[in-house]
Amino acid sequence: MEGKRELTREQKIKLIMGADFWTNYDADGRLYTFVVSDGPVGLRQPLDRTTTEQSDCIKSVAYPSVQMLSQTWDPVLAYEMGRSLGNDCIEQDVDILLGPGVNIKRLPTNGRNFEYFSEDPYVAGVFAREYIKGVQSKHVGTALKHFCCNNSETSRHWASMEVDERTLREIYLRPFEIACEAQPWTVMCSYNLVNGVRMSEHEKLYGVLRNEFGFDGMIMSDWEAVKDSEASMNAGLNWEMPYNEAHQREMLAKAEKLDEKKLDASAARVAALADKCEAESKMRRQDMTLQERRAVAQKIEEEGIVLLKNEGVLPLEAGKVFVTGAPAVRYYYGGGSSNVYPERDFEPLAEALAAEGVDAEYGESVWETNGHQSHLGNLKEAVLRAAQKDVTVLCVGEPNTCEYESTDRQQIRLSKEEEAAIHALAEASEKLVVVVYAGAAIDMSDWIGEADAVLWAGYGGEFVNRAVARVLTGKVNPSGKLTETFPFRLEDVPAENAYRDEAVMLYNEGLNVGYRYFDTFDVPVLFPFGFGLSYSKFVYRDICLEKSGKTVTVRFTIENISDADGKETAQVYVREVTKEVYRPYKELKAFRKIFIKAHECRTVELTLDERAFAYYSVAKDAWTVKPGVFEILVGVSVQQIMLKQKIVL
Ligand code: BGC
C-alpha cells in the first residue's frame, strides 16, 4: 500500500473489519468513511448507526417487494426502481445499498422469499442486473447477496447446503453470474455452509465469482456470518461485518502471524472501495423528486399485481362494494432487515376505491394478530353487511409475523380464521373478490373454488391499495404474471420433502426446482410459473426461427383480440430434444412484455444465444451445447404453450 494507503499491520486488520454496524474504519482519517444501509425493497436505515435496531429507522419510500418487481416482467422497471433507490440513498448519504438478493426460491416456506425475485435463475439474474445498473447509475453502490444457497432461514448460521456441482452452476450460481454483468460494487456472502464449507470461508466459490463471473469488487460478510476471521480472510473475504470486538482482539493478537499477502489483498479491496465511494460521492446528483419516486413505487405495484382468477366480476361495475379484512386498513410487509418505514400515511382500500369513484364501505371481519392466527372480529356483522352489497372485497394475507428473516413459514395456508371468513363471506356475498397480501406462494385450495375473483397484491409497498383499487376498477389492466409456482399443497414441492436436519439440507431434487419439477413430471399445480390473467385477450401466431451460428432469433406475432388495450408477457422456453444428459423438460431463456392496443398486432423478436441451449457439464467443467435438435416453445405461462417449432443446432 502506497501514499495515503501506507498503513500499519494493525490499521490493515482494522480495515478489513467494520468500524461499527454500518461503516468502515477510516484508518485514522486517511480513508473516506462509507455508509452501507439495507435494501432491497426500500431504504432501511437505523437513526442510530451504531445499532441494527429495527424500531427506530428513517422513513423512506416503501417500494413493492422484489417478488412484485419480477412479476412485472419488465426489466426497465427494475432499472427504474434501482435509480429511484439510488436517489433515496443520495438523500440519506448512503454509499452502498445492501441489495439486491438473488437467492432462488427453492422452498415456498422460506421466510425471505419476498426479498428474492424468482424460482428461475434467468428471471432472478436479469432483474437483479437491471436493478444494480439503476442504483449504480446514481453513483451509489450495491451489495449482491446472499452468496450463495441461502434458500431458507432455519439454521441459516449452521446448516450445510449439500448441492451437486451441476445444480449449483445452473440454478444457484447462475443468477449471480448474470447479475455480475452489471459489476456490483460489492457482493455479500451468506451465513450458511455449502457442501461443508462456511460461505464466509468458501475459497472455491469466491474463485468462481472472481475468475469466472469477473467480479472485481469487495466481498463483505453477512452480519455475523464470520466465525473465524483469519480463515475468512485467507479464503478471500475482504470485509467482516459488523464490528466484532472479540474477533478484532484475536486478529490483533496474532497480527504478526497472519498471511501478509492475504491481509494486504483484502485491505487493498476495502481501501479501493473507500476511494471509489469518495470519488463517486462527488458525482451524485438527485434527479428524482419524492413524487417521481412514489410514482415508480406505484407503477411497479400496478404492473406486478397478478389477477389469478376472474369469473366475470372484474373490472368492477357500478354498484355497492363492501371492503373488509386487515390489509384493507393496515400495511402488510415482510419482516427483518428489509423492513422499511413508509414515508407516506397508509391508504385504506375503501378510500382508494372511493377515489376511483366506487361506492365502497369498510367493515371489520377478520383481524390479523400474530403469525398464523387471526381474530375473527365482527364476522357476523360483516356477513350481514356483505349480503346487502353487490360485491365483497375481502383482503387477507400474511403480515411480518408470518414472513420474516431468520425463520421459515411452517405452512403456506392462510390462518384458519381467514379461511373461515372466506367461506362465510362467499356464502353471504353476491360476488366475492379475495385480495391476497403476502410475500410467497399461498395454498388456496381450501377456498379458491368459492371466490369469484382472486388478486395477488403481494407486499405492495406504500401504494398497494391505490394500485389494487386501480386494477379492481379497470383503470389499470392487470399484466403481472407469477415468477414462482403456486403448488396445490406444500407436500407437492420436492425440496420440502428433501432430507434435512439441524446440520444439513440435502438438495436432492437437483435441477428440479420450481416449474422445472412440476413441468417435467407433470404434477398439477394451483397456478403455474408465468401465469396471470388480463382484461384483454391475446392470440399468438406465425413463429419463425432464424439461425446464425449458435444464435437463434425467435419471431412471432401477438394480436390483442379484445376491446381493452393491454400488456402481454411472452415467455420463450427451450427444450433439448436429442439430449445426452438429463434436462428439465423445458427452461425459460427469454421473455418480453409488450403493450398492444385493442385489436392491434405486434411482432416480437427475441434472441437466444449459445448459453440458452447449454447445460453445465461436470465431466468437462464447462457450459456445453450438444449439437442436435432443440424445440423453442412460446408460452403465456410454462403450462400454456401457444407456439412451438424445432431447430437443429
Ligand atoms: C441480513 C442481510 C442484511 C444485514 C444487515 C443480515 O441479517 O441477512 O441481508 O443486509 O443483516 O442488516
PDB file of C-alpha atoms in Angstrom, residues 239-422:
ATOM      1  CA  TRP A 239     -14.635  -7.130   4.882  1.00  0.00           C
ATOM      2  CA  GLU A 240     -16.097  -8.658   8.030  1.00  0.00           C
ATOM      3  CA  MET A 241     -19.312  -7.048   9.222  1.00  0.00           C
ATOM      4  CA  PRO A 242     -20.277  -5.708  11.644  1.00  0.00           C
ATOM      5  CA  TYR A 243     -17.517  -4.703  14.077  1.00  0.00           C
ATOM      6  CA  ASN A 244     -16.836  -7.557  16.475  1.00  0.00           C
ATOM      7  CA  GLU A 245     -14.634  -6.648  19.388  1.00  0.00           C
ATOM      8  CA  ALA A 246     -13.563 -10.212  20.247  1.00  0.00           C
ATOM      9  CA  HIS A 247     -12.706 -11.014  16.626  1.00  0.00           C
ATOM     10  CA  GLN A 248     -10.661  -7.871  16.282  1.00  0.00           C
ATOM     11  CA  ARG A 249      -8.800  -8.510  19.516  1.00  0.00           C
ATOM     12  CA  GLU A 250      -7.919 -12.033  18.335  1.00  0.00           C
ATOM     13  CA  MET A 251      -6.713 -10.809  14.963  1.00  0.00           C
ATOM     14  CA  LEU A 252      -4.587  -8.074  16.526  1.00  0.00           C
ATOM     15  CA  ALA A 253      -3.093 -10.600  18.940  1.00  0.00           C
ATOM     16  CA  LYS A 254      -1.894 -12.779  16.070  1.00  0.00           C
ATOM     17  CA  ALA A 255      -1.080  -9.872  13.769  1.00  0.00           C
ATOM     18  CA  GLU A 256       2.495 -10.970  13.096  1.00  0.00           C
ATOM     19  CA  LYS A 257       1.461 -14.499  12.195  1.00  0.00           C
ATOM     20  CA  LEU A 258      -1.190 -13.530   9.635  1.00  0.00           C
ATOM     21  CA  ASP A 259      -0.530 -14.173   5.947  1.00  0.00           C
ATOM     22  CA  GLU A 260       0.682 -10.745   4.848  1.00  0.00           C
ATOM     23  CA  LYS A 261      -0.273 -11.121   1.209  1.00  0.00           C
ATOM     24  CA  LYS A 262      -3.839 -12.072   2.077  1.00  0.00           C
ATOM     25  CA  LEU A 263      -4.138  -9.243   4.568  1.00  0.00           C
ATOM     26  CA  ASP A 264      -2.790  -6.752   2.039  1.00  0.00           C
ATOM     27  CA  ALA A 265      -5.112  -8.027  -0.651  1.00  0.00           C
ATOM     28  CA  SER A 266      -8.221  -7.591   1.494  1.00  0.00           C
ATOM     29  CA  ALA A 267      -7.137  -4.259   2.949  1.00  0.00           C
ATOM     30  CA  ALA A 268      -6.484  -3.015  -0.592  1.00  0.00           C
ATOM     31  CA  ARG A 269     -10.016  -4.042  -1.648  1.00  0.00           C
ATOM     32  CA  VAL A 270     -11.581  -2.123   1.244  1.00  0.00           C
ATOM     33  CA  ALA A 271      -9.359   0.898   0.630  1.00  0.00           C
ATOM     34  CA  ALA A 272     -10.202   0.797  -3.081  1.00  0.00           C
ATOM     35  CA  LEU A 273     -13.892   0.748  -2.249  1.00  0.00           C
ATOM     36  CA  ALA A 274     -13.491   3.693   0.129  1.00  0.00           C
ATOM     37  CA  ASP A 275     -11.695   5.600  -2.639  1.00  0.00           C
ATOM     38  CA  LYS A 276     -14.378   4.669  -5.127  1.00  0.00           C
ATOM     39  CA  CYS A 277     -17.127   5.834  -2.760  1.00  0.00           C
ATOM     40  CA  GLU A 278     -15.305   9.101  -2.184  1.00  0.00           C
ATOM     41  CA  ALA A 279     -14.860   9.756  -5.904  1.00  0.00           C
ATOM     42  CA  GLU A 280     -18.394   8.689  -6.829  1.00  0.00           C
ATOM     43  CA  SER A 281     -19.953  10.685  -3.990  1.00  0.00           C
ATOM     44  CA  LYS A 282     -18.779  13.843  -5.723  1.00  0.00           C
ATOM     45  CA  MET A 283     -20.759  12.885  -8.820  1.00  0.00           C
ATOM     46  CA  ARG A 284     -24.027  12.172  -7.029  1.00  0.00           C
ATOM     47  CA  ARG A 285     -26.986  14.335  -8.002  1.00  0.00           C
ATOM     48  CA  GLN A 286     -30.564  13.654  -7.049  1.00  0.00           C
ATOM     49  CA  ASP A 287     -32.636  13.719 -10.189  1.00  0.00           C
ATOM     50  CA  MET A 288     -35.983  12.431  -8.938  1.00  0.00           C
ATOM     51  CA  THR A 289     -38.410  14.252  -6.702  1.00  0.00           C
ATOM     52  CA  LEU A 290     -40.280  12.405  -3.981  1.00  0.00           C
ATOM     53  CA  GLN A 291     -43.359  12.440  -6.227  1.00  0.00           C
ATOM     54  CA  GLU A 292     -41.399  10.801  -9.029  1.00  0.00           C
ATOM     55  CA  ARG A 293     -40.055   8.095  -6.711  1.00  0.00           C
ATOM     56  CA  ARG A 294     -43.545   7.441  -5.379  1.00  0.00           C
ATOM     57  CA  ALA A 295     -44.740   7.132  -8.959  1.00  0.00           C
ATOM     58  CA  VAL A 296     -42.147   4.387  -9.518  1.00  0.00           C
ATOM     59  CA  ALA A 297     -43.384   2.517  -6.426  1.00  0.00           C
ATOM     60  CA  GLN A 298     -46.990   2.782  -7.623  1.00  0.00           C
ATOM     61  CA  LYS A 299     -46.189   1.783 -11.204  1.00  0.00           C
ATOM     62  CA  ILE A 300     -44.301  -1.352 -10.114  1.00  0.00           C
ATOM     63  CA  GLU A 301     -47.213  -2.444  -7.964  1.00  0.00           C
ATOM     64  CA  GLU A 302     -49.731  -1.763 -10.725  1.00  0.00           C
ATOM     65  CA  GLU A 303     -47.703  -3.835 -13.164  1.00  0.00           C
ATOM     66  CA  GLY A 304     -46.794  -6.541 -10.668  1.00  0.00           C
ATOM     67  CA  ILE A 305     -50.256  -7.356  -9.318  1.00  0.00           C
ATOM     68  CA  VAL A 306     -51.380 -10.729 -10.665  1.00  0.00           C
ATOM     69  CA  LEU A 307     -55.007 -11.477 -11.461  1.00  0.00           C
ATOM     70  CA  LEU A 308     -55.234 -15.172 -10.570  1.00  0.00           C
ATOM     71  CA  LYS A 309     -58.917 -15.832 -11.103  1.00  0.00           C
ATOM     72  CA  ASN A 310     -61.741 -13.819 -12.626  1.00  0.00           C
ATOM     73  CA  GLU A 311     -65.167 -15.264 -13.218  1.00  0.00           C
ATOM     74  CA  GLY A 312     -66.952 -12.300 -14.672  1.00  0.00           C
ATOM     75  CA  VAL A 313     -66.679  -9.937 -11.702  1.00  0.00           C
ATOM     76  CA  LEU A 314     -63.698  -7.739 -12.594  1.00  0.00           C
ATOM     77  CA  PRO A 315     -63.306  -4.998 -13.525  1.00  0.00           C
ATOM     78  CA  LEU A 316     -65.927  -3.850 -11.029  1.00  0.00           C
ATOM     79  CA  GLU A 317     -69.124  -2.432 -12.451  1.00  0.00           C
ATOM     80  CA  ALA A 318     -71.258   0.240 -10.827  1.00  0.00           C
ATOM     81  CA  GLY A 319     -72.667  -0.975  -7.515  1.00  0.00           C
ATOM     82  CA  LYS A 320     -72.041  -1.072  -3.808  1.00  0.00           C
ATOM     83  CA  VAL A 321     -68.851  -2.651  -2.531  1.00  0.00           C
ATOM     84  CA  PHE A 322     -68.159  -3.969   0.957  1.00  0.00           C
ATOM     85  CA  VAL A 323     -64.458  -3.940   1.821  1.00  0.00           C
ATOM     86  CA  THR A 324     -63.151  -5.989   4.721  1.00  0.00           C
ATOM     87  CA  GLY A 325     -60.061  -7.744   6.140  1.00  0.00           C
ATOM     88  CA  ALA A 326     -56.958  -6.445   7.919  1.00  0.00           C
ATOM     89  CA  PRO A 327     -54.755  -5.474   4.931  1.00  0.00           C
ATOM     90  CA  ALA A 328     -57.537  -3.167   3.771  1.00  0.00           C
ATOM     91  CA  VAL A 329     -56.688  -0.909   6.690  1.00  0.00           C
ATOM     92  CA  ARG A 330     -53.196  -1.903   7.751  1.00  0.00           C
ATOM     93  CA  TYR A 331     -49.837  -2.052   5.994  1.00  0.00           C
ATOM     94  CA  TYR A 332     -48.587  -5.607   5.226  1.00  0.00           C
ATOM     95  CA  TYR A 333     -44.895  -6.155   4.627  1.00  0.00           C
ATOM     96  CA  GLY A 334     -42.167  -8.728   5.261  1.00  0.00           C
ATOM     97  CA  GLY A 335     -40.108  -8.563   8.440  1.00  0.00           C
ATOM     98  CA  GLY A 336     -36.400  -8.359   9.180  1.00  0.00           C
ATOM     99  CA  SER A 337     -33.544  -6.300   7.852  1.00  0.00           C
ATOM    100  CA  SER A 338     -35.540  -5.206   4.810  1.00  0.00           C
ATOM    101  CA  ASN A 339     -38.340  -3.759   6.885  1.00  0.00           C
ATOM    102  CA  VAL A 340     -38.996  -0.255   5.502  1.00  0.00           C
ATOM    103  CA  TYR A 341     -40.768   2.531   7.369  1.00  0.00           C
ATOM    104  CA  PRO A 342     -43.071   4.114   4.766  1.00  0.00           C
ATOM    105  CA  GLU A 343     -42.750   7.861   4.437  1.00  0.00           C
ATOM    106  CA  ARG A 344     -46.411   8.140   3.489  1.00  0.00           C
ATOM    107  CA  ASP A 345     -49.561   7.523   5.544  1.00  0.00           C
ATOM    108  CA  PHE A 346     -51.295   4.236   4.894  1.00  0.00           C
ATOM    109  CA  GLU A 347     -54.125   4.430   2.368  1.00  0.00           C
ATOM    110  CA  PRO A 348     -57.096   2.201   3.274  1.00  0.00           C
ATOM    111  CA  LEU A 349     -58.574   0.273   0.361  1.00  0.00           C
ATOM    112  CA  ALA A 350     -62.114   1.658   0.765  1.00  0.00           C
ATOM    113  CA  GLU A 351     -60.708   5.202   0.459  1.00  0.00           C
ATOM    114  CA  ALA A 352     -58.610   4.265  -2.550  1.00  0.00           C
ATOM    115  CA  LEU A 353     -61.688   2.741  -4.195  1.00  0.00           C
ATOM    116  CA  ALA A 354     -63.769   5.799  -3.355  1.00  0.00           C
ATOM    117  CA  ALA A 355     -61.122   7.972  -5.029  1.00  0.00           C
ATOM    118  CA  GLU A 356     -61.690   5.894  -8.174  1.00  0.00           C
ATOM    119  CA  GLY A 357     -65.434   6.610  -7.976  1.00  0.00           C
ATOM    120  CA  VAL A 358     -66.547   3.364  -6.309  1.00  0.00           C
ATOM    121  CA  ASP A 359     -69.275   3.311  -3.667  1.00  0.00           C
ATOM    122  CA  ALA A 360     -67.153   1.421  -1.129  1.00  0.00           C
ATOM    123  CA  GLU A 361     -67.519   0.964   2.606  1.00  0.00           C
ATOM    124  CA  TYR A 362     -65.204  -0.788   5.070  1.00  0.00           C
ATOM    125  CA  GLY A 363     -66.297  -3.074   7.892  1.00  0.00           C
ATOM    126  CA  GLU A 364     -64.273  -5.277  10.200  1.00  0.00           C
ATOM    127  CA  SER A 365     -64.330  -9.050   9.817  1.00  0.00           C
ATOM    128  CA  VAL A 366     -61.112 -10.963  10.190  1.00  0.00           C
ATOM    129  CA  TRP A 367     -58.328  -9.236  12.029  1.00  0.00           C
ATOM    130  CA  GLU A 368     -54.687 -10.255  11.932  1.00  0.00           C
ATOM    131  CA  THR A 369     -52.912 -10.862  15.213  1.00  0.00           C
ATOM    132  CA  ASN A 370     -49.803 -12.928  15.381  1.00  0.00           C
ATOM    133  CA  GLY A 371     -48.295 -15.395  12.970  1.00  0.00           C
ATOM    134  CA  HIS A 372     -50.812 -17.836  11.629  1.00  0.00           C
ATOM    135  CA  GLN A 373     -53.585 -16.902  13.994  1.00  0.00           C
ATOM    136  CA  SER A 374     -56.143 -14.176  13.436  1.00  0.00           C
ATOM    137  CA  HIS A 375     -59.053 -12.744  15.416  1.00  0.00           C
ATOM    138  CA  LEU A 376     -62.397 -13.253  13.820  1.00  0.00           C
ATOM    139  CA  GLY A 377     -63.569  -9.813  14.911  1.00  0.00           C
ATOM    140  CA  ASN A 378     -67.026  -8.909  13.842  1.00  0.00           C
ATOM    141  CA  LEU A 379     -67.633 -11.620  11.264  1.00  0.00           C
ATOM    142  CA  LYS A 380     -71.369 -11.922  11.951  1.00  0.00           C
ATOM    143  CA  GLU A 381     -71.950  -8.278  11.266  1.00  0.00           C
ATOM    144  CA  ALA A 382     -69.635  -8.388   8.256  1.00  0.00           C
ATOM    145  CA  VAL A 383     -71.708 -11.223   6.801  1.00  0.00           C
ATOM    146  CA  LEU A 384     -74.892  -9.172   7.226  1.00  0.00           C
ATOM    147  CA  ARG A 385     -73.335  -6.112   5.618  1.00  0.00           C
ATOM    148  CA  ALA A 386     -71.830  -8.135   2.766  1.00  0.00           C
ATOM    149  CA  ALA A 387     -75.264  -9.570   1.952  1.00  0.00           C
ATOM    150  CA  GLN A 388     -76.590  -6.067   1.314  1.00  0.00           C
ATOM    151  CA  LYS A 389     -73.916  -5.146  -1.237  1.00  0.00           C
ATOM    152  CA  ASP A 390     -73.207  -6.127  -4.830  1.00  0.00           C
ATOM    153  CA  VAL A 391     -69.606  -7.174  -4.291  1.00  0.00           C
ATOM    154  CA  THR A 392     -67.443  -8.025  -1.271  1.00  0.00           C
ATOM    155  CA  VAL A 393     -63.713  -7.386  -1.471  1.00  0.00           C
ATOM    156  CA  LEU A 394     -62.031  -9.416   1.256  1.00  0.00           C
ATOM    157  CA  CYS A 395     -58.371  -8.632   1.978  1.00  0.00           C
ATOM    158  CA  VAL A 396     -56.340 -11.435   3.538  1.00  0.00           C
ATOM    159  CA  GLY A 397     -52.678 -12.326   3.797  1.00  0.00           C
ATOM    160  CA  GLU A 398     -49.592 -12.766   5.870  1.00  0.00           C
ATOM    161  CA  PRO A 399     -48.096  -9.969   7.962  1.00  0.00           C
ATOM    162  CA  ASN A 400     -44.461  -9.653   9.028  1.00  0.00           C
ATOM    163  CA  THR A 401     -45.131 -12.062  11.876  1.00  0.00           C
ATOM    164  CA  CYS A 402     -45.543 -14.838   9.272  1.00  0.00           C
ATOM    165  CA  GLU A 403     -42.894 -13.943   6.724  1.00  0.00           C
ATOM    166  CA  TYR A 404     -39.677 -12.629   8.129  1.00  0.00           C
ATOM    167  CA  GLU A 405     -35.960 -13.025   8.231  1.00  0.00           C
ATOM    168  CA  SER A 406     -34.372 -15.747  10.391  1.00  0.00           C
ATOM    169  CA  THR A 407     -37.368 -18.107  10.370  1.00  0.00           C
ATOM    170  CA  ASP A 408     -39.285 -20.058   7.763  1.00  0.00           C
ATOM    171  CA  ARG A 409     -43.024 -20.440   7.497  1.00  0.00           C
ATOM    172  CA  GLN A 410     -44.387 -23.652   8.977  1.00  0.00           C
ATOM    173  CA  GLN A 411     -47.127 -23.900   6.390  1.00  0.00           C
ATOM    174  CA  ILE A 412     -48.403 -21.984   3.390  1.00  0.00           C
ATOM    175  CA  ARG A 413     -52.134 -21.737   4.068  1.00  0.00           C
ATOM    176  CA  LEU A 414     -53.853 -18.666   5.393  1.00  0.00           C
ATOM    177  CA  SER A 415     -54.892 -18.763   9.039  1.00  0.00           C
ATOM    178  CA  LYS A 416     -57.925 -20.903   9.874  1.00  0.00           C
ATOM    179  CA  GLU A 417     -59.788 -17.746  10.805  1.00  0.00           C
ATOM    180  CA  GLU A 418     -59.113 -16.152   7.422  1.00  0.00           C
ATOM    181  CA  GLU A 419     -60.209 -19.300   5.619  1.00  0.00           C
ATOM    182  CA  ALA A 420     -63.376 -19.344   7.758  1.00  0.00           C
ATOM    183  CA  ALA A 421     -64.055 -15.716   6.861  1.00  0.00           C
ATOM    184  CA  ILE A 422     -63.673 -16.511   3.158  1.00  0.00           C
TER     185      ILE A 422
END
